[in-house]
Tab-separated table of C-alpha atoms and ligand atoms in Angstrom:
chain	number	residue	atom	x	y	z
A	498	MET	CA	0.949	-4.025	-18.373
A	499	LEU	CA	0.749	-1.961	-15.171
A	500	ALA	CA	0.866	-3.296	-11.600
A	501	LYS	CA	2.298	-6.714	-12.366
A	502	THR	CA	3.432	-6.506	-8.751
A	503	PRO	CA	2.115	-4.154	-6.018
A	504	PRO	CA	2.755	-0.494	-6.943
A	505	MET	CA	5.292	1.354	-4.754
A	506	GLY	CA	5.661	5.073	-4.115
A	507	TRP	CA	4.777	7.978	-1.832
A	508	ASN	CA	1.492	9.804	-1.184
A	509	SER	CA	1.100	13.252	0.388
A	510	TRP	CA	-1.995	12.647	2.550
A	511	ASN	CA	-0.698	11.009	5.738
A	512	THR	CA	1.768	13.776	6.501
A	513	PHE	CA	0.701	16.868	4.586
A	514	GLY	CA	-3.080	16.678	4.119
A	515	GLU	CA	-4.286	20.102	3.022
A	516	ALA	CA	-0.754	21.581	3.287
A	517	ILE	CA	0.460	20.009	0.040
A	518	ASN	CA	2.371	22.180	-2.456
A	519	GLU	CA	4.867	21.867	-5.290
A	520	GLN	CA	7.936	22.350	-3.100
A	521	VAL	CA	6.948	19.379	-0.959
A	522	VAL	CA	6.518	17.275	-4.104
A	523	ARG	CA	9.896	18.335	-5.523
A	524	ASP	CA	11.686	17.759	-2.210
A	525	THR	CA	10.045	14.358	-1.913
A	526	ALA	CA	11.093	13.346	-5.432
A	527	ASP	CA	14.660	14.445	-4.600
A	528	ALA	CA	14.622	12.497	-1.333
A	529	ILE	CA	13.291	9.332	-2.990
A	530	VAL	CA	16.317	9.345	-5.285
A	531	GLU	CA	18.953	10.588	-2.815
A	532	LYS	CA	17.919	8.313	0.043
A	533	GLY	CA	17.989	5.157	-2.077
A	534	LEU	CA	14.224	4.619	-2.135
A	535	LYS	CA	14.066	4.709	-5.929
A	536	ASP	CA	16.682	1.969	-6.065
A	537	ALA	CA	14.601	0.011	-3.561
A	538	GLY	CA	11.622	0.138	-5.995
A	539	TYR	CA	9.578	3.216	-4.974
A	540	GLU	CA	8.381	4.890	-8.124
A	541	TYR	CA	5.149	6.922	-7.880
A	542	VAL	CA	5.036	10.389	-6.276
A	543	VAL	CA	1.352	11.046	-5.635
A	544	ILE	CA	-0.436	14.274	-4.715
A	545	ASP	CA	-3.584	13.444	-2.733
A	546	ASP	CA	-6.574	15.722	-2.081
A	547	CYS	CA	-6.533	19.570	-1.820
A	548	TRP	CA	-4.450	20.473	-4.894
A	549	SER	CA	-7.062	22.509	-6.829
A	550	LEU	CA	-9.190	25.609	-6.569
A	551	ARG	CA	-12.706	25.171	-5.140
A	552	GLN	CA	-14.379	25.801	-8.527
A	553	ARG	CA	-13.744	24.480	-12.036
A	554	GLY	CA	-12.505	26.961	-14.649
A	555	ALA	CA	-14.589	28.457	-17.476
A	556	ASP	CA	-13.504	25.590	-19.746
A	557	ASP	CA	-14.903	23.077	-17.171
A	558	ARG	CA	-11.426	21.865	-16.256
A	559	ILE	CA	-10.179	21.535	-12.679
A	560	VAL	CA	-7.720	24.356	-11.918
A	561	PRO	CA	-4.589	23.666	-9.831
A	562	ASP	CA	-4.313	26.098	-6.896
A	563	PRO	CA	-1.852	28.752	-8.183
A	564	VAL	CA	-0.599	29.501	-4.667
A	565	LYS	CA	0.227	25.865	-3.882
A	566	PHE	CA	1.353	24.971	-7.423
A	567	PRO	CA	2.648	28.212	-9.035
A	568	SER	CA	4.554	26.351	-11.786
A	569	GLY	CA	1.521	24.272	-12.782
A	570	MET	CA	1.091	20.526	-12.925
A	571	LYS	CA	2.810	19.924	-16.254
A	572	ALA	CA	6.050	21.476	-14.972
A	573	LEU	CA	5.795	19.470	-11.771
A	574	ALA	CA	5.201	16.235	-13.692
A	575	ASP	CA	8.227	17.072	-15.863
A	576	TYR	CA	10.339	17.547	-12.733
A	577	VAL	CA	9.224	14.218	-11.238
A	578	HIS	CA	9.881	12.491	-14.576
A	579	SER	CA	13.338	14.083	-14.790
A	580	LYS	CA	14.190	12.152	-11.619
A	581	GLY	CA	13.204	8.891	-13.293
A	582	LEU	CA	10.016	8.715	-11.191
A	583	LYS	CA	6.306	8.710	-12.021
A	584	PHE	CA	3.731	11.344	-11.158
A	585	GLY	CA	0.376	10.698	-9.499
A	586	MET	CA	-2.700	12.795	-8.746
A	587	TYR	CA	-6.063	12.458	-7.027
A	588	SER	CA	-9.724	12.972	-7.831
A	589	CYS	CA	-13.069	11.637	-6.665
A	590	ALA	CA	-16.007	9.713	-8.170
A	591	GLY	CA	-18.467	12.092	-6.494
A	592	THR	CA	-19.302	15.726	-7.127
A	593	ARG	CA	-16.663	16.828	-4.623
A	594	THR	CA	-13.521	15.295	-3.140
A	595	CYS	CA	-13.541	14.241	0.501
A	596	ALA	CA	-12.027	17.613	1.454
A	597	GLY	CA	-14.626	19.485	-0.634
A	598	TYR	CA	-12.726	20.304	-3.860
A	599	PRO	CA	-14.244	19.591	-7.303
A	600	GLY	CA	-14.830	15.872	-7.964
A	601	SER	CA	-14.964	14.186	-11.367
A	602	PHE	CA	-18.632	13.073	-11.369
A	603	ASP	CA	-19.910	13.765	-14.920
A	604	TYR	CA	-16.513	15.221	-15.886
A	605	GLU	CA	-14.647	11.912	-16.019
A	606	PHE	CA	-13.557	12.092	-19.668
A	607	ILE	CA	-12.428	15.716	-19.606
A	608	ASP	CA	-10.564	15.202	-16.307
A	609	ALA	CA	-8.816	12.074	-17.555
A	610	LYS	CA	-7.720	13.991	-20.656
A	611	THR	CA	-6.459	16.872	-18.522
A	612	PHE	CA	-4.460	14.502	-16.316
A	613	ALA	CA	-2.993	12.860	-19.426
A	614	GLU	CA	-1.997	16.258	-20.863
A	615	TRP	CA	-0.222	17.142	-17.620
A	616	GLY	CA	1.780	13.895	-17.763
A	617	VAL	CA	0.022	12.093	-14.926
A	618	ASP	CA	0.903	8.374	-14.565
A	619	PHE	CA	-1.316	7.416	-11.611
A	620	LEU	CA	-4.790	8.459	-10.456
A	621	LYS	CA	-6.131	7.830	-6.964
A	622	TYR	CA	-9.934	7.970	-7.209
A	623	ASP	CA	-11.935	8.535	-4.030
A	624	PHE	CA	-15.635	7.977	-3.199
A	625	CYS	CA	-17.019	11.005	-1.305
A	626	TYR	CA	-20.103	13.060	-2.364
A	627	LYS	CA	-21.376	10.300	-4.612
A	628	PRO	CA	-24.968	10.896	-5.782
A	629	ARG	CA	-27.110	8.342	-3.941
A	630	LEU	CA	-28.466	6.759	-7.097
A	631	ALA	CA	-25.084	6.300	-8.749
A	632	ASN	CA	-23.351	3.039	-7.869
A	633	GLY	CA	-19.688	2.270	-7.350
A	634	PRO	CA	-19.158	-0.257	-10.154
A	635	ILE	CA	-20.586	2.159	-12.752
A	636	LEU	CA	-18.670	5.199	-11.506
A	637	TYR	CA	-15.351	3.350	-11.306
A	638	ASN	CA	-15.922	1.686	-14.663
A	639	ARG	CA	-16.609	5.089	-16.210
A	640	MET	CA	-13.311	6.518	-14.955
A	641	GLY	CA	-11.525	3.269	-15.845
A	642	MET	CA	-12.617	3.760	-19.461
A	643	ALA	CA	-11.923	7.508	-19.411
A	644	LEU	CA	-8.320	6.840	-18.351
A	645	LYS	CA	-7.920	4.296	-21.133
A	646	ALA	CA	-9.332	6.806	-23.647
A	647	SER	CA	-7.025	9.583	-22.384
A	648	GLY	CA	-4.122	8.735	-24.652
A	649	ARG	CA	-1.739	8.034	-21.762
A	650	GLU	CA	-1.063	4.918	-19.692
A	651	ILE	CA	-2.377	5.823	-16.226
A	652	LEU	CA	-2.431	3.486	-13.243
A	653	PHE	CA	-5.929	3.482	-11.726
A	654	SER	CA	-5.949	3.447	-7.920
A	655	ALA	CA	-9.529	3.090	-6.686
A	656	CYS	CA	-10.419	4.197	-3.160
A	657	ASN	CA	-13.938	3.271	-2.022
A	658	TRP	CA	-12.848	1.928	1.399
A	659	GLY	CA	-14.178	-1.577	0.739
A	660	SER	CA	-17.790	-0.503	0.071
A	661	ASP	CA	-20.200	-2.565	-2.050
A	662	GLU	CA	-18.020	-5.709	-1.750
A	663	VAL	CA	-15.447	-3.938	-3.898
A	664	GLU	CA	-13.158	-6.958	-4.165
A	665	LYS	CA	-15.800	-8.757	-6.252
A	666	TRP	CA	-16.039	-6.214	-9.111
A	667	ILE	CA	-13.012	-3.935	-8.957
A	668	ARG	CA	-10.797	-6.139	-11.134
A	669	SER	CA	-13.509	-6.110	-13.817
A	670	ILE	CA	-13.545	-2.322	-14.144
A	671	GLY	CA	-9.846	-2.007	-14.935
A	672	ALA	CA	-8.423	-0.741	-11.606
A	673	HIS	CA	-4.837	-1.657	-10.674
A	674	MET	CA	-5.228	-1.345	-6.910
A	675	TYR	CA	-8.152	-0.704	-4.578
A	676	ARG	CA	-8.454	0.601	-1.049
A	677	SER	CA	-10.362	-1.978	0.940
A	678	THR	CA	-10.681	-0.269	4.326
A	679	GLY	CA	-11.258	3.051	6.050
A	680	ASP	CA	-8.352	5.431	6.608
A	681	ILE	CA	-5.250	4.465	8.542
A	682	ASN	CA	-3.945	6.622	11.388
A	683	ASP	CA	-0.563	6.596	13.089
A	684	SER	CA	-1.261	4.010	15.797
A	685	PHE	CA	-0.707	0.304	16.435
A	686	ASN	CA	-4.427	-0.546	16.660
A	687	SER	CA	-5.189	1.219	13.397
A	688	PHE	CA	-2.728	-0.723	11.249
A	689	LYS	CA	-3.370	-4.018	13.055
A	690	ASP	CA	-7.171	-3.798	12.651
A	691	ILE	CA	-6.901	-2.704	9.004
A	692	ALA	CA	-4.582	-5.562	8.081
A	693	MET	CA	-6.526	-8.227	9.964
A	694	SER	CA	-9.819	-7.102	8.394
A	695	GLN	CA	-8.518	-8.208	4.979
A	696	VAL	CA	-7.123	-11.666	5.756
A	697	GLU	CA	-10.126	-13.485	4.270
A	698	LYS	CA	-10.193	-11.212	1.204
A	699	LEU	CA	-6.592	-11.505	0.032
A	700	ALA	CA	-7.495	-14.222	-2.442
A	701	TYR	CA	-9.084	-11.430	-4.542
A	702	SER	CA	-5.764	-9.577	-4.715
A	703	GLY	CA	-3.263	-10.376	-7.443
A	704	PRO	CA	-1.306	-9.205	-10.483
A	705	CYS	CA	-2.948	-6.192	-12.226
A	706	CYS	CA	-5.219	-5.362	-9.249
A	707	PHE	CA	-3.972	-5.405	-5.661
A	708	ASN	CA	-5.840	-4.977	-2.372
A	709	ASP	CA	-4.510	-1.676	-0.981
A	710	ILE	CA	-4.651	-1.562	2.822
A	711	ASP	CA	-3.743	2.165	2.797
A	712	MET	CA	-0.630	4.302	2.882
A	713	LEU	CA	2.222	3.478	5.243
A	714	ILE	CA	2.764	5.289	8.536
A	715	CYS	CA	6.356	4.079	9.112
A	716	GLY	CA	8.471	6.756	10.795
A	717	MET	CA	5.661	9.284	11.324
A	718	HIS	CA	6.133	9.126	15.116
A	719	GLY	CA	2.891	10.889	15.960
A	720	LYS	CA	3.324	13.848	13.588
A	721	GLY	CA	1.366	14.831	10.476
A	722	ASN	CA	-2.163	14.774	9.128
A	723	VAL	CA	-3.132	11.303	10.431
A	724	ALA	CA	-1.340	11.623	13.782
A	725	ASN	CA	-2.742	9.493	16.587
A	726	GLY	CA	-0.035	8.982	19.166
A	727	GLY	CA	2.463	7.279	16.865
A	728	CYS	CA	4.076	3.859	17.049
A	729	THR	CA	7.337	2.419	18.344
A	730	ASP	CA	9.963	1.337	15.824
A	731	THR	CA	9.096	-2.294	16.595
A	732	GLU	CA	5.465	-1.551	15.727
A	733	TYR	CA	6.453	0.190	12.476
A	734	ARG	CA	8.424	-2.931	11.552
A	735	THR	CA	5.387	-5.136	12.262
A	736	HIS	CA	3.259	-2.756	10.166
A	737	PHE	CA	5.655	-2.897	7.217
A	738	ALA	CA	5.998	-6.692	7.513
A	739	LEU	CA	2.179	-7.098	7.367
A	740	TRP	CA	1.895	-4.831	4.300
A	741	CYS	CA	4.661	-6.827	2.579
A	742	LEU	CA	3.252	-10.216	3.526
A	743	PHE	CA	-0.233	-9.210	2.312
A	744	GLN	CA	1.252	-7.769	-0.899
A	745	SER	CA	-0.444	-4.412	-0.431
A	746	PRO	CA	0.794	-1.517	-2.564
A	747	LEU	CA	3.578	0.241	-0.614
A	748	MET	CA	2.837	3.963	-0.584
A	749	ILE	CA	5.052	5.754	1.929
A	750	GLY	CA	3.118	8.334	3.962
A	751	GLY	CA	5.869	9.941	6.024
A	752	ASP	CA	7.872	13.138	5.505
A	753	LEU	CA	10.905	11.905	3.583
A	754	SER	CA	12.970	15.008	4.296
A	755	LYS	CA	12.833	14.087	8.002
A	756	ILE	CA	12.669	10.295	8.029
A	757	ASP	CA	14.898	8.635	10.666
A	758	ASP	CA	17.489	6.003	9.763
A	759	TYR	CA	15.637	3.063	11.342
A	760	ASN	CA	12.494	3.668	9.312
A	761	LEU	CA	14.386	4.537	6.130
A	762	ASP	CA	16.246	1.212	6.385
A	763	LEU	CA	12.967	-0.547	7.154
A	764	LEU	CA	11.280	0.898	4.050
A	765	LYS	CA	14.260	-0.329	2.009
A	766	ASN	CA	14.386	-3.801	3.594
A	767	LYS	CA	15.198	-6.019	0.603
A	768	GLU	CA	13.826	-9.231	2.090
A	769	LEU	CA	10.444	-7.709	2.942
A	770	ILE	CA	10.189	-5.887	-0.379
A	771	SER	CA	10.949	-9.057	-2.307
A	772	ILE	CA	8.092	-10.812	-0.453
A	773	ASN	CA	5.845	-7.847	-1.318
A	774	GLN	CA	6.898	-8.001	-4.964
A	775	ASP	CA	6.677	-11.781	-5.296
A	776	PRO	CA	5.434	-12.388	-8.855
A	777	GLU	CA	3.084	-15.247	-7.934
A	778	ALA	CA	1.129	-13.079	-5.465
A	779	ARG	CA	-0.358	-15.976	-3.521
A	780	PRO	CA	-2.330	-15.042	-0.409
A	781	PRO	CA	-0.933	-16.390	2.864
A	782	MET	CA	-2.665	-19.201	4.791
A	783	ARG	CA	-3.565	-18.217	8.323
A	784	LEU	CA	-2.578	-20.656	11.069
A	785	GLY	CA	-2.511	-19.058	14.508
A	786	HIS	CA	-5.554	-17.161	15.780
A	787	GLY	CA	-6.448	-14.408	18.220
A	788	ASP	CA	-3.643	-12.046	19.172
A	789	ARG	CA	-0.893	-14.266	17.777
A	790	PRO	CA	-1.612	-14.943	14.114
A	791	ILE	CA	0.823	-17.037	12.119
A	792	PHE	CA	0.895	-17.000	8.314
A	793	PHE	CA	2.377	-19.426	5.804
A	794	LYS	CA	2.904	-18.170	2.269
A	795	HIS	CA	4.160	-19.782	-0.922
A	796	LEU	CA	6.612	-17.626	-2.890
A	797	ALA	CA	7.916	-18.076	-6.419
A	798	ASN	CA	10.953	-20.360	-6.906
A	799	ASN	CA	9.839	-22.946	-4.346
A	800	GLU	CA	10.387	-20.640	-1.409
A	801	TYR	CA	8.109	-20.221	1.600
A	802	VAL	CA	7.523	-17.677	4.330
A	803	LEU	CA	6.461	-18.471	7.879
A	804	ALA	CA	5.500	-15.276	9.703
A	805	PHE	CA	4.676	-15.011	13.429
A	806	PHE	CA	2.984	-11.927	14.903
A	807	ASN	CA	2.354	-11.025	18.519
A	808	PHE	CA	-0.331	-8.341	18.867
A	809	GLY	CA	-0.625	-8.974	22.605
A	810	ASP	CA	0.840	-6.814	25.372
A	811	ARG	CA	3.193	-9.541	26.637
A	812	ASP	CA	6.164	-11.286	25.067
A	813	SER	CA	5.047	-14.682	23.927
A	814	TRP	CA	5.700	-17.870	21.942
A	815	GLY	CA	4.438	-19.135	18.626
A	816	ASP	CA	4.535	-22.743	17.444
A	817	VAL	CA	3.705	-24.266	14.075
A	818	GLU	CA	3.192	-27.998	13.756
A	819	PHE	CA	4.199	-28.794	10.198
A	820	TYR	CA	1.423	-31.397	9.916
A	821	ASP	CA	-0.947	-28.394	10.009
A	822	LEU	CA	0.649	-27.474	6.668
A	823	GLY	CA	0.266	-31.037	5.411
A	824	LEU	CA	3.906	-31.941	6.032
A	825	THR	CA	4.395	-35.025	8.189
A	826	VAL	CA	7.706	-36.259	9.609
A	827	ALA	CA	7.178	-39.459	7.578
A	828	SER	CA	7.378	-37.404	4.357
A	829	GLY	CA	11.140	-37.261	4.814
A	830	TYR	CA	11.133	-33.490	4.241
A	831	GLY	CA	11.701	-30.517	6.471
A	832	PHE	CA	12.192	-26.768	6.125
A	833	ARG	CA	15.465	-24.906	6.118
A	834	PHE	CA	14.584	-21.387	7.270
A	835	ARG	CA	16.404	-18.097	7.752
A	836	ASP	CA	15.191	-15.358	10.107
A	837	ILE	CA	15.037	-12.428	7.685
A	838	PHE	CA	15.810	-9.808	10.352
A	839	THR	CA	18.751	-11.509	12.096
A	840	GLY	CA	20.023	-13.676	9.218
A	841	GLU	CA	20.088	-16.631	11.648
A	842	GLU	CA	19.641	-20.060	9.980
A	843	THR	CA	17.482	-22.764	11.521
A	844	GLY	CA	19.146	-25.743	9.818
A	845	VAL	CA	16.702	-28.424	8.622
A	846	VAL	CA	13.688	-28.420	10.946
A	847	THR	CA	11.144	-31.226	10.961
A	848	GLY	CA	7.973	-31.622	12.973
A	849	HIS	CA	7.508	-28.060	14.117
A	850	LEU	CA	9.050	-24.627	14.563
A	851	SER	CA	8.660	-22.583	17.726
A	852	THR	CA	9.899	-19.121	18.332
A	853	GLY	CA	9.665	-16.356	20.914
A	854	ILE	CA	7.994	-13.133	19.735
A	855	LYS	CA	8.183	-9.913	21.683
A	856	SER	CA	5.032	-7.899	22.327
A	857	HIS	CA	3.832	-6.077	19.160
A	858	ASP	CA	6.733	-7.612	17.230
A	859	CYS	CA	6.991	-10.230	14.494
A	860	ARG	CA	9.400	-12.964	13.401
A	861	ILE	CA	9.624	-13.671	9.694
A	862	PHE	CA	11.289	-16.856	8.414
A	863	ARG	CA	11.976	-17.508	4.769
A	864	GLY	CA	13.173	-20.801	3.370
A	865	THR	CA	12.820	-23.902	1.257
A	866	LEU	CA	11.647	-27.464	1.654
A	867	VAL	CA	14.548	-29.930	1.733
A	868	GLU	CA	14.994	-33.685	2.020
A	869	LYS	CA	16.301	-34.729	5.413
B	778	GLA	C1	-10.372	9.802	1.954
B	778	GLA	C2	-9.322	8.772	1.576
B	778	GLA	C3	-7.962	9.213	2.109
B	778	GLA	C4	-7.623	10.603	1.560
B	778	GLA	C5	-8.721	11.578	1.919
B	778	GLA	C6	-8.521	12.927	1.247
B	778	GLA	O1	-10.603	9.820	3.329
B	778	GLA	O2	-9.647	7.497	2.065
B	778	GLA	O3	-6.966	8.279	1.764
B	778	GLA	O4	-7.461	10.527	0.167
B	778	GLA	O5	-9.997	11.106	1.520
B	778	GLA	O6	-9.525	13.833	1.561
């Protein structure tokens, strides 16, 4: 079974866009292993759009661009596999990809077979240039079946940006993750708005099919294909914490040959990753509103997370009254929490928990319920 927990890996789009090539993919696979990201759980190395020639070949198959990929896709897949990683590619449900390369519309079965022959383990499937009369559920179902018929186990990553109430049918068509929003860019407002747009829809996300709120921008610092001013390290931490709390797939979007230590450590943060990979995949309850949302999430093994965010421009305070969670002082129980970033323990707290939160920062507490 694929995607028991949110898939983790790297995708070329955020940094490289059109400038993708086999050397970048090889260097990235090397970096994932050498920099400890494989050990942290990152597995899929995914080539996004712009990998092929503009026309199909005489045999109707999509042809990898021989300048960008001189060794061919099979050799590249073999290299990625030799590192103990998995290999991902990209196509589109329409007649062309979003960047104008051949799409898989009406070629779904032959393309799926070609991907399988190359050793592809993951397919991101976009939604541009879709004929107006064709609908999303049918097109995604068709590719879902084509992948299953391909003879290889291939993770199906749908990308229709949340159109057609995707969360309601995407699990039925066999996808393992689904993009639910428009594209992220490297800015605080972009990741904040994307994450907050999905709060009410996270109940549709779970084992075998996760709501994908787009590739990560951690450490991009205003460079690359989706550059838009960049974020501070504090903001990248808030971004990663939201993606982990919402159990989105974690697809790194930065240039791993140049990633700085702060963001590399962040992407490997064991506490956040274990929240992201929690096997029960329960959506968080939202408590605080406006610019200072607070989330409470049940984890497996009787653990809980209480997460405070401050999206405002000033340092601030957050407070949770435990009776808002159903826990009264009379129950005789309280929480014993640990701040996952500082390691600081709260002791047994009853009644409420308040904490300061710096502007654009977050505080994440993890703990258990204990008898006083
Ligand atoms: C769409 C997708 C992006 C990326 C580009 C490639 O915009 O949402 O994630 O795949 O296409 O052209």
